[in-house]
XYZ file of C-alpha atoms in Angstrom:
426
model
C -27.271 16.196 1.379
C -27.005 16.289 5.141
C -26.221 13.717 7.810
C -28.298 13.517 10.965
C -26.648 11.406 13.685
C -28.776 9.948 16.484
C -27.379 8.100 19.495
C -29.414 4.952 20.070
C -27.306 3.943 23.045
C -23.619 4.197 23.875
C -21.648 2.674 21.001
C -24.726 2.300 18.769
C -25.627 5.138 16.370
C -28.129 5.822 13.606
C -26.960 7.960 10.672
C -29.679 9.424 8.438
C -28.635 10.843 5.062
C -31.547 12.547 3.336
C -31.171 13.096 -0.422
C -33.567 13.211 -3.350
C -30.918 12.400 -5.976
C -31.644 8.672 -6.110
C -34.513 6.296 -6.767
C -33.065 3.860 -4.232
C -32.630 3.675 -0.474
C -29.422 2.232 0.917
C -29.430 0.719 4.416
C -26.121 -0.339 5.930
C -24.890 -1.812 9.194
C -21.205 -1.354 10.039
C -19.777 -3.239 13.024
C -16.290 -2.017 13.920
C -13.939 -4.305 15.855
C -10.169 -4.413 16.510
C -7.889 -6.056 13.964
C -6.544 -9.135 15.735
C -4.497 -12.035 14.380
C -6.268 -14.531 16.623
C -9.744 -13.662 15.317
C -9.456 -12.156 11.833
C -10.229 -15.367 9.925
C -13.394 -15.887 11.956
C -14.287 -12.227 11.594
C -14.175 -12.239 7.785
C -16.224 -15.456 7.591
C -19.003 -14.281 9.922
C -20.836 -11.868 7.553
C -20.887 -14.558 4.846
C -22.453 -17.052 7.271
C -25.013 -14.429 8.308
C -26.273 -13.981 4.761
C -26.731 -17.756 4.405
C -29.830 -17.698 6.610
C -31.397 -16.117 9.662
C -33.712 -17.564 12.309
C -36.580 -16.066 10.301
C -35.290 -16.686 6.767
C -33.591 -20.005 7.269
C -31.984 -20.538 3.855
C -30.348 -18.379 1.201
C -33.297 -19.129 -1.065
C -35.634 -17.740 1.623
C -33.571 -14.569 1.775
C -33.593 -14.316 -2.024
C -37.384 -14.717 -2.136
C -37.790 -12.056 0.541
C -35.567 -9.637 -1.377
C -37.562 -10.314 -4.548
C -40.743 -9.490 -2.665
C -39.140 -6.199 -1.650
C -39.164 -5.065 -5.286
C -35.828 -6.654 -6.113
C -33.802 -5.444 -3.138
C -30.181 -6.625 -3.006
C -28.062 -7.815 -0.072
C -24.261 -7.494 0.096
C -21.815 -8.332 2.888
C -18.080 -8.006 3.436
C -15.250 -6.693 5.582
C -12.641 -3.935 5.276
C -9.458 -3.008 7.095
C -9.598 0.636 8.195
C -6.557 1.748 10.163
C -6.450 -0.271 13.376
C -9.965 -1.636 12.872
C -11.808 -4.284 10.892
C -15.277 -3.305 9.688
C -17.973 -5.944 9.187
C -20.461 -4.607 6.599
C -23.994 -5.594 5.595
C -25.898 -3.634 2.912
C -29.460 -3.724 1.573
C -30.299 -1.549 -1.443
C -33.968 -1.104 -2.320
C -36.398 0.920 -4.419
C -37.355 4.165 -2.690
C -40.864 4.227 -1.200
C -41.803 7.119 -3.506
C -41.621 4.812 -6.550
C -43.856 2.000 -5.278
C -47.557 1.784 -4.185
C -48.466 4.154 -1.359
C -49.660 1.341 0.890
C -46.238 -0.350 0.941
C -43.534 0.674 3.423
C -40.764 -1.037 1.490
C -38.014 0.707 3.427
C -39.299 -0.612 6.767
C -39.352 -4.165 5.414
C -35.815 -3.766 4.065
C -34.438 -2.328 7.296
C -36.150 -5.014 9.363
C -34.758 -7.707 7.044
C -31.223 -6.284 7.294
C -31.459 -6.181 11.093
C -32.907 -9.696 11.176
C -30.021 -11.100 9.093
C -27.450 -9.255 11.243
C -28.783 -9.799 14.754
C -31.023 -12.880 14.478
C -28.806 -15.529 12.865
C -29.876 -19.117 12.343
C -28.760 -20.928 15.511
C -29.072 -24.660 16.222
C -28.261 -25.791 19.780
C -26.324 -22.604 20.527
C -24.239 -22.950 17.352
C -24.297 -21.712 13.789
C -25.584 -24.239 11.283
C -22.669 -26.560 10.548
C -23.466 -26.806 6.837
C -23.335 -23.026 6.380
C -20.053 -22.690 8.271
C -18.388 -25.451 6.264
C -19.520 -23.924 2.964
C -18.070 -20.551 3.930
C -14.821 -22.110 5.155
C -14.383 -23.730 1.737
C -15.166 -20.458 -0.010
C -12.701 -18.636 2.204
C -9.992 -21.161 1.382
C -10.546 -20.534 -2.332
C -10.416 -16.753 -1.793
C -7.127 -16.970 0.103
C -5.595 -19.366 -2.404
C -6.562 -17.086 -5.286
C -4.937 -13.961 -3.789
C -1.966 -14.305 -6.119
C -4.184 -14.310 -9.218
C -4.556 -10.522 -9.082
C -0.904 -9.485 -9.106
C -1.582 -5.762 -8.574
C -3.689 -6.403 -5.493
C -1.271 -9.052 -4.231
C 1.766 -6.743 -4.495
C -0.062 -3.926 -2.689
C -1.228 -6.238 0.083
C 2.278 -7.663 0.442
C 3.930 -4.311 1.077
C 1.322 -3.542 3.729
C 1.915 -6.968 5.295
C 5.656 -6.239 5.353
C 5.509 -2.645 6.599
C 2.975 -3.446 9.315
C 3.984 -6.997 10.195
C 3.954 -6.189 13.910
C 0.477 -4.640 14.106
C -3.106 -5.242 13.046
C -3.005 -3.265 9.802
C -0.498 -5.758 8.424
C -2.852 -8.713 8.798
C -4.093 -10.516 5.709
C -7.477 -8.961 4.874
C -8.846 -12.348 3.746
C -7.732 -14.329 6.797
C -5.391 -17.338 6.971
C -5.742 -20.873 5.618
C -4.033 -22.342 8.681
C -6.859 -21.027 10.880
C -9.692 -22.660 8.950
C -9.381 -26.187 10.321
C -9.914 -25.063 13.928
C -12.998 -22.991 13.121
C -16.309 -24.734 13.751
C -19.960 -23.795 14.150
C -19.640 -23.412 17.936
C -16.526 -21.237 18.274
C -17.595 -19.118 15.294
C -20.907 -18.389 17.011
C -19.070 -17.529 20.231
C -16.965 -15.048 18.259
C -20.095 -13.618 16.614
C -21.591 -12.931 20.054
C -18.403 -11.106 21.108
C -18.580 -8.913 18.015
C -22.241 -8.047 18.574
C -21.669 -7.396 22.279
C -18.446 -5.342 22.014
C -18.287 -3.890 18.501
C -19.124 -0.291 17.635
C -22.375 -0.371 15.635
C -23.300 2.286 13.070
C -26.547 2.022 11.103
C -26.789 4.193 7.979
C -29.944 4.860 5.971
C -29.624 6.987 2.821
C -32.319 8.135 0.392
C -35.327 10.406 0.038
C -36.408 9.257 3.467
C -38.817 10.392 6.158
C -36.299 10.725 8.979
C -38.884 10.390 11.760
C -40.249 7.232 10.124
C -36.791 5.668 9.885
C -35.967 6.645 13.453
C -39.177 4.989 14.653
C -38.394 1.823 12.635
C -34.981 1.523 14.280
C -36.009 2.393 17.824
C -39.025 0.067 17.742
C -37.051 -2.907 16.441
C -36.751 -5.582 19.149
C -33.244 -6.659 18.134
C -31.991 -3.073 18.389
C -33.686 -2.756 21.773
C -31.810 -5.838 22.994
C -28.374 -4.433 22.125
C -26.347 -3.536 25.197
C -24.475 -0.214 25.483
C -20.743 -0.632 24.849
C -17.555 1.384 25.233
C -16.528 2.435 21.726
C -13.767 4.896 22.697
C -10.890 2.653 21.567
C -12.090 2.501 17.952
C -11.744 6.168 17.037
C -8.723 7.321 15.042
C -6.836 10.503 15.921
C -4.269 11.254 13.217
C -2.744 14.005 15.376
C -1.354 11.263 17.641
C 0.878 9.950 14.828
C 4.559 10.775 15.196
C 6.671 8.775 12.738
C 10.447 8.835 12.778
C 12.420 8.821 9.552
C 13.550 5.290 8.801
C 17.324 5.034 8.849
C 17.528 2.352 6.185
C 15.043 1.724 3.394
C 13.783 -1.868 3.215
C 14.005 -3.423 -0.243
C 12.123 -6.672 -0.816
C 12.040 -8.667 -4.029
C 9.760 -11.650 -4.562
C 9.586 -13.950 -7.544
C 6.503 -15.386 -9.173
C 5.385 -16.318 -12.663
C 4.515 -12.831 -13.889
C 4.635 -11.188 -17.299
C 4.731 -7.679 -15.871
C 6.721 -6.546 -12.853
C 4.857 -4.932 -9.944
C 6.749 -2.154 -8.174
C 5.196 -0.764 -4.989
C 6.871 1.914 -2.885
C 5.638 2.663 0.625
C 6.172 6.221 1.847
C 5.973 7.524 5.420
C 4.977 11.027 6.457
C 7.393 11.690 9.312
C 6.905 14.003 12.266
C 3.724 15.045 14.039
C 0.584 15.192 11.912
C -1.826 18.085 12.391
C -5.547 17.896 11.648
C -5.008 20.002 8.500
C -2.042 17.983 7.243
C -4.345 15.362 5.753
C -5.671 17.910 3.260
C -2.171 19.073 2.350
C -1.100 15.458 1.887
C -4.158 14.690 -0.212
C -3.134 17.444 -2.624
C 0.522 16.398 -2.440
C -0.488 12.869 -3.415
C -2.664 14.152 -6.272
C 0.190 16.234 -7.722
C 2.585 13.308 -7.301
C 0.608 10.393 -8.655
C -3.177 10.524 -8.626
C -4.740 11.324 -11.989
C -3.710 12.141 -15.563
C -2.115 15.480 -14.572
C 0.153 13.930 -11.951
C 3.939 13.846 -12.220
C 4.086 10.045 -12.233
C 1.553 9.756 -15.046
C 3.002 12.535 -17.190
C 6.675 11.708 -16.724
C 7.057 8.043 -15.798
C 4.240 6.676 -17.944
C 3.726 9.145 -20.813
C 7.083 10.844 -21.400
C 9.467 7.993 -20.582
C 7.105 5.065 -21.284
C 8.492 3.159 -18.308
C 5.182 2.048 -16.805
C 1.999 0.498 -18.140
C 0.258 1.844 -15.070
C 1.470 4.126 -12.301
C -0.509 5.726 -9.510
C -0.216 6.738 -5.884
C -2.767 6.669 -3.079
C -2.827 8.315 0.329
C -3.899 6.270 3.372
C -4.845 8.933 5.878
C -5.470 6.519 8.779
C -1.863 5.303 8.679
C -0.120 8.444 7.344
C 1.286 6.579 4.331
C 1.430 7.098 0.587
C 1.827 4.080 -1.705
C 3.138 4.301 -5.273
C 2.081 1.385 -7.491
C 3.539 0.755 -10.955
C 3.237 -2.043 -13.514
C 6.490 -2.178 -15.462
C 8.721 -4.252 -17.713
C 10.960 -6.219 -15.370
C 14.165 -5.002 -17.050
C 13.069 -1.395 -16.421
C 13.070 -1.766 -12.650
C 16.148 0.386 -11.905
C 15.221 3.097 -14.423
C 11.669 3.324 -13.118
C 12.689 3.335 -9.466
C 15.267 6.078 -10.051
C 12.786 8.191 -12.017
C 10.170 7.852 -9.267
C 12.785 8.907 -6.706
C 13.493 11.952 -8.880
C 9.811 12.917 -8.717
C 9.878 12.608 -4.927
C 12.995 14.818 -4.813
C 11.316 17.319 -7.138
C 8.383 17.529 -4.758
C 10.783 18.168 -1.857
C 12.497 20.917 -3.874
C 9.160 22.487 -4.721
C 9.544 21.773 -8.431
C 5.862 22.108 -9.231
C 3.768 25.090 -10.228
C 0.607 26.906 -9.197
C -1.194 25.228 -12.099
C -0.293 21.812 -10.636
C -1.927 22.878 -7.390
C -5.035 24.123 -9.179
C -5.298 20.947 -11.295
C -5.026 18.878 -8.120
C -7.734 20.916 -6.401
C -10.102 20.499 -9.344
C -9.455 16.747 -9.319
C -10.222 16.560 -5.591
C -13.333 18.744 -5.983
C -14.672 16.190 -8.476
C -14.120 13.512 -5.840
C -15.961 15.584 -3.242
C -18.837 16.035 -5.696
C -18.989 12.240 -6.041
C -19.752 12.022 -2.317
C -23.073 13.710 -2.999
C -23.719 11.855 -6.250
C -23.084 8.252 -5.147
C -24.960 6.771 -2.185
C -22.291 4.279 -1.177
C -19.530 6.903 -1.495
C -21.477 9.225 0.800
C -21.918 6.508 3.406
C -18.211 5.630 3.270
C -17.340 9.322 3.709
C -19.647 9.786 6.684
C -18.464 6.534 8.263
C -14.840 7.689 7.888
C -15.671 10.992 9.553
C -17.602 9.191 12.298
C -14.467 7.200 13.114
C -12.199 10.265 13.054
C -11.592 12.502 16.046
C -10.849 15.242 13.480
C -14.329 15.216 11.953
C -15.417 17.602 9.158
C -18.474 18.180 6.962
C -18.506 18.042 3.155
C -18.680 21.856 3.063
C -15.659 22.126 5.349
C -13.860 19.612 3.116
C -14.232 22.005 0.154
C -12.934 24.916 2.206
C -9.948 23.017 3.564
C -8.838 22.104 0.034
C -9.540 25.597 -1.324
C -7.303 27.294 1.266
C -4.178 25.167 0.741
C -1.192 26.950 -0.828
C 1.947 25.932 -2.692
C 3.917 26.630 0.489
C 1.726 24.156 2.394
C 2.571 21.437 -0.128
C 6.294 22.211 0.028
C 6.150 21.906 3.807
C 4.623 18.413 3.828
C 6.719 17.275 0.818
C 9.863 17.595 2.903
C 8.424 15.099 5.397
C 7.611 12.327 2.886
C 10.248 9.569 2.869
C 10.581 6.062 1.479
C 10.007 3.298 4.010
C 9.889 0.155 1.831
C 10.433 -0.786 -1.819
C 8.700 -3.986 -2.938
C 9.192 -5.593 -6.354
C 7.321 -8.624 -7.662
C 9.146 -10.130 -10.636
C 9.717 -13.404 -12.463
């Protein structure tokens, strides 16, 4: 698997990922924009309105019929928070050309349909269709109101909201109910035009593809031709610019809700200046601490002491944070918190062995292998590297992990400190 990146124009790129491992082609458009409180509710609604109908395929049923004609292709849309950015995503997955009649260029039809839905929306009198906007506003209201139904996700989102309340990363990923009333078909379309005009656009096509054919499809598309160059320099993430100070006082927040199981989430900062290689050290640190069945949290907190139904940690490289998430009996809060703190202290003291390092490396290698074995995972990886000013290849990823030592982990462990403790209880 190899990525070939082609500049279409400034701020607009084509990423070709040729692989013969799959019977499907996956075509994706990512539009990267700043996270902004004043626009985020509009921004998360826009991709849902786009898939309601285009100027060519005017209704959802027309889109569905078109996808059926394309041998059962599927369309997905959504948004993600990634560091300081929001990413608007549109996917079409389709049967690879090699598995359908020779006379059919299914991939071209799929790419053209994806571009049509993204860049040729259904517009009536310089506005989105009112009916489609109202339907998506109602759906968005339901999504926001149901956030508390998934207590694990809610608790994790809450600690991020609290730790990053003064910047974009702390915004609610689903938007805000109080914004919905002021959104209409006209101002939503105006926002859409801003996104298309200013956003960083990355088009990915993965599969057993003819790269020249795909390149011609993209470059000959009239909607791609109409895109203006844009300055995308502000969207890239440079982790070496992070310098976090140790927080003098740990924030402890407790919220009450009707829950059967308590949700404990601990937000950790990596203090000091981050080097380009620190992310690999921290990835292994996080794996030894709490990611996987060989981790300290799983073996000690969950298995040995039976204090958690679930316990796991994840490393957010774009923000230089680690989050520990545990589902526990509410009366075990103090015991669990103290035991987790002990594991953090053990990591600082270097109380782990060479076998822990090797187990962590094997676990990460399996994740790297998944990049090659799952189309969407590969695209996410390459998009993440596209957005990073510390870009690496999959092969370099292996080597970076392979070369990390116990001493490297001890060095970063001393810089990991608790920022916030959040507990959701009854």
